[in-house]
C-alpha positions as MATLAB code, in Angstrom:
seq = 'NREIPCEPCPTFKTFDSLKTESSIWTSQDEKTYLSVVTPFDDVNGENLLMEMTIDITSEQKSRKSQIQSEKRFRTIFEKSPLGVALIDSLTGNIHEVNPKYSEIVGRSSAEIATIDWISITHPDDIQEDLDNMNSMNAGKITGFHMEKRLIKPDGSYFWVNLTVTPMIVEDNNYPRHLAMIQDIHERKQNEAHLSFQSHILKVVAQEHPLKEILEEIV';
ca = [
     -40.907   12.116   18.701;
     -40.430   15.865   18.971;
     -43.154   18.289   19.872;
     -41.379   21.238   18.230;
     -38.765   21.475   15.453;
     -35.109   21.256   16.440;
     -33.151   24.502   16.292;
     -31.816   25.211   13.791;
     -33.981   22.920   11.692;
     -32.536   22.169    8.209;
     -36.039   21.564    6.913;
     -37.412   24.964    7.886;
     -34.177   26.625    6.806;
     -35.321   25.943    3.254;
     -38.210   28.386    3.717;
     -35.642   31.143    4.193;
     -33.084   30.108    1.573;
     -35.660   28.968   -1.011;
     -33.012   26.500   -2.157;
     -32.750   22.732   -1.929;
     -31.103   21.793    1.348;
     -29.699   18.445    2.496;
     -28.716   17.268    5.939;
     -27.649   14.178    7.811;
     -29.108   13.670   11.244;
     -29.423   11.009   13.920;
     -32.734   10.144   15.503;
     -33.333    9.276   19.143;
     -33.220    5.566   18.267;
     -29.613    6.092   17.010;
     -30.496    5.682   13.348;
     -28.909    7.993   10.787;
     -30.896    9.616    7.993;
     -30.176   11.690    4.910;
     -32.839   14.289    4.176;
     -33.224   16.384    1.037;
     -35.705   19.254    1.166;
     -36.889   21.134   -1.927;
     -39.146   24.224   -1.854;
     -41.973   24.734   -4.351;
     -45.118   26.808   -4.752;
     -48.513   25.178   -4.961;
     -51.226   26.283   -7.370;
     -52.363   28.943   -4.889;
     -48.851   30.412   -4.591;
     -48.198   29.021   -1.115;
     -44.655   28.029   -0.197;
     -44.482   24.297    0.417;
     -41.668   21.838    0.982;
     -41.068   18.367   -0.376;
     -38.853   16.373    1.956;
     -37.346   13.003    1.097;
     -35.543   11.036    3.784;
     -33.695    7.730    3.575;
     -32.144    5.578    6.264;
     -28.341    5.522    5.770;
     -27.444    3.890    9.087;
     -25.764    0.861    7.497;
     -23.861    3.043    5.006;
     -22.577    5.263    7.800;
     -21.432    2.249    9.783;
     -19.661    0.877    6.722;
     -18.002    4.232    6.131;
     -16.899    4.431    9.750;
     -15.485    0.918    9.488;
     -13.693    1.890    6.273;
     -12.172    4.952    7.957;
     -10.968    2.818   10.859;
      -9.454    0.305    8.424;
      -7.715    3.104    6.543;
      -6.272    4.448    9.805;
      -5.016    0.992   10.766;
      -3.458    0.542    7.330;
      -1.811    3.970    7.546;
      -0.346    3.129   10.963;
       1.001   -0.210    9.714;
       2.342    1.475    6.565;
       4.184    4.214    8.456;
       5.491    2.086   11.348;
       6.329   -1.099    9.451;
       9.850   -2.503   10.009;
       9.834   -3.361    6.292;
      10.257   -0.858    3.497;
       6.865   -0.491    1.820;
       6.093    1.246   -1.479;
       2.846    1.791   -3.391;
       3.660    1.252   -7.072;
       1.830    1.484  -10.389;
       1.809   -2.098  -11.678;
       1.912   -1.037  -15.343;
       4.318    1.907  -15.428;
       6.440    0.997  -12.412;
       6.166    4.548  -11.059;
       6.500    4.749   -7.284;
       3.605    6.744   -5.828;
       4.223    6.534   -2.100;
       6.774    5.034    0.295;
       7.077    4.688    4.043;
      10.089    6.022    6.006;
      11.748    2.582    6.139;
      11.702    2.260    2.332;
      13.415    5.635    1.972;
      15.999    4.584    4.548;
      16.762    1.282    2.803;
      17.128    2.714   -0.714;
      18.988    5.796    0.528;
      16.700    8.300   -1.166;
      14.154   10.829    0.066;
      10.459   10.319   -0.674;
      10.627   13.338   -3.012;
      13.469   11.729   -4.999;
      11.682    8.384   -5.135;
       8.529   10.046   -6.522;
      10.488   10.974   -9.673;
      11.717    7.450  -10.517;
      10.386    3.939  -11.097;
      11.456    0.612   -9.608;
      13.339   -0.382  -12.772;
      15.726    2.567  -12.473;
      16.920    1.429   -9.035;
      17.072   -2.295   -9.827;
      20.324   -4.033  -10.820;
      20.234   -4.712  -14.602;
      20.775   -8.452  -14.076;
      17.628   -8.679  -11.906;
      15.216   -6.601  -13.989;
      14.021   -9.356  -16.346;
      13.068  -11.775  -13.553;
      11.162   -8.996  -11.836;
       9.405   -8.023  -15.082;
       8.436  -11.641  -15.758;
       6.900  -11.882  -12.291;
       5.060   -8.583  -12.748;
       3.655   -9.688  -16.113;
       2.401  -12.941  -14.590;
       0.762  -11.048  -11.728;
      -0.873   -8.476  -14.020;
      -2.189  -11.311  -16.186;
      -3.761  -12.965  -13.143;
      -1.534  -16.057  -13.349;
      -0.127  -15.455   -9.865;
      -1.446  -13.500   -6.871;
       1.907  -12.020   -5.910;
       5.525  -13.107   -5.759;
       8.670  -13.210   -3.708;
      12.268  -12.874   -4.866;
      15.719  -11.703   -3.848;
      17.208   -8.963   -5.971;
      19.750   -6.157   -5.953;
      18.949   -2.463   -5.708;
      21.272    0.329   -6.786;
      22.377    2.977   -4.313;
      22.713    6.650   -5.313;
      26.509    6.198   -5.461;
      26.151    3.374   -8.007;
      26.923    0.474   -5.666;
      24.303   -2.214   -5.078;
      22.851   -4.157   -2.168;
      20.573   -7.173   -1.779;
      16.946   -7.037   -0.650;
      14.244   -9.578   -0.017;
      11.246   -8.438   -2.126;
       7.599   -9.382   -1.627;
       4.977   -8.015   -4.024;
       1.225   -8.217   -3.492;
      -1.522   -6.612   -5.645;
      -3.991   -4.128   -4.180;
      -7.734   -4.014   -4.721;
      -8.524   -0.961   -6.860;
     -11.763    0.521   -8.182;
     -10.460    0.852  -11.745;
      -8.677   -2.244  -13.063;
      -7.119   -0.124  -15.800;
      -4.858    1.384  -13.152;
      -3.588   -1.553  -11.064;
      -1.444   -0.910   -8.004;
       0.686   -3.163   -5.865;
       2.607   -3.039   -2.622;
       6.318   -3.795   -2.781;
       7.837   -4.729    0.588;
      11.613   -4.924    0.923;
      14.005   -6.082    3.626;
      17.735   -5.400    3.548;
      19.536   -8.777    3.411;
      22.880   -7.554    2.062;
      24.875   -8.679    5.103;
      23.350  -12.156    4.932;
      24.163  -12.455    1.217;
      27.732  -11.349    1.876;
      28.093  -13.994    4.591;
      26.652  -16.631    2.268;
      29.097  -15.633   -0.459;
      31.997  -15.732    2.017;
      31.019  -19.198    3.263;
      30.597  -20.422   -0.307;
      34.065  -19.142   -1.171;
      35.586  -20.834    1.881;
      33.831  -24.074    0.987;
      35.199  -23.881   -2.545;
      38.755  -23.306   -1.250;
      38.476  -26.273    1.102;
      37.326  -28.503   -1.750;
      40.260  -27.409   -3.895;
      42.686  -28.002   -1.045;
      41.138  -31.397   -0.308;
      41.516  -32.415   -3.940;
      45.173  -31.422   -4.030;
      45.989  -32.692   -0.538;
      43.997  -35.726    0.583;
      42.761  -35.654    4.169;
      45.289  -38.327    5.231;
      48.223  -36.196    4.055;
      46.796  -33.095    5.769;
      46.409  -34.976    9.053;
      49.942  -36.310    8.789;
      51.264  -32.761    8.250;
      49.311  -31.554   11.296;
      50.713  -34.392   13.448;
];
């Protein structure tokens, strides 16, 4: 619906460049097209163009939706109150972490990029984690949840609540998963303290029946 070519026109630009040109443009009806223009000479030596155009409106919309989804994911990843790490499901190498993950494990993102999750996991918790990972990689489970201990740079350890979920990847030979952690060390300490108190009370109750204790109090 144009009376004259647009300026500059990618199609007519090919007459000057004498090279194949491609362009993406939007028509007045809001549809998006990909055009590829190739110059050639006819049998009389005249310069002609062959132009092929396809409607890519749906692809562009899908791409725009994908970009928006990626932006939303990036925002959630960066601002999440949980520590989140992108990890290679086979090697255990940590590819990317959010600020909260770095804060929880007490290491910079640069330091974390040089290690794997096994190296910062308490030795007594590694096998359970490996068993869960093997089951997930084999397709037996779609993710898992567990409590485990992580090792601080100074060698001490602390408890975290771990949730692992696989990611959709283009190449299944290189599976990835998200590991989300929450610091629960204080809760575990309180549980241990209460358990110890309960044990002491049971011992005391066995040695001094409740009747005798009440009599002593009176």
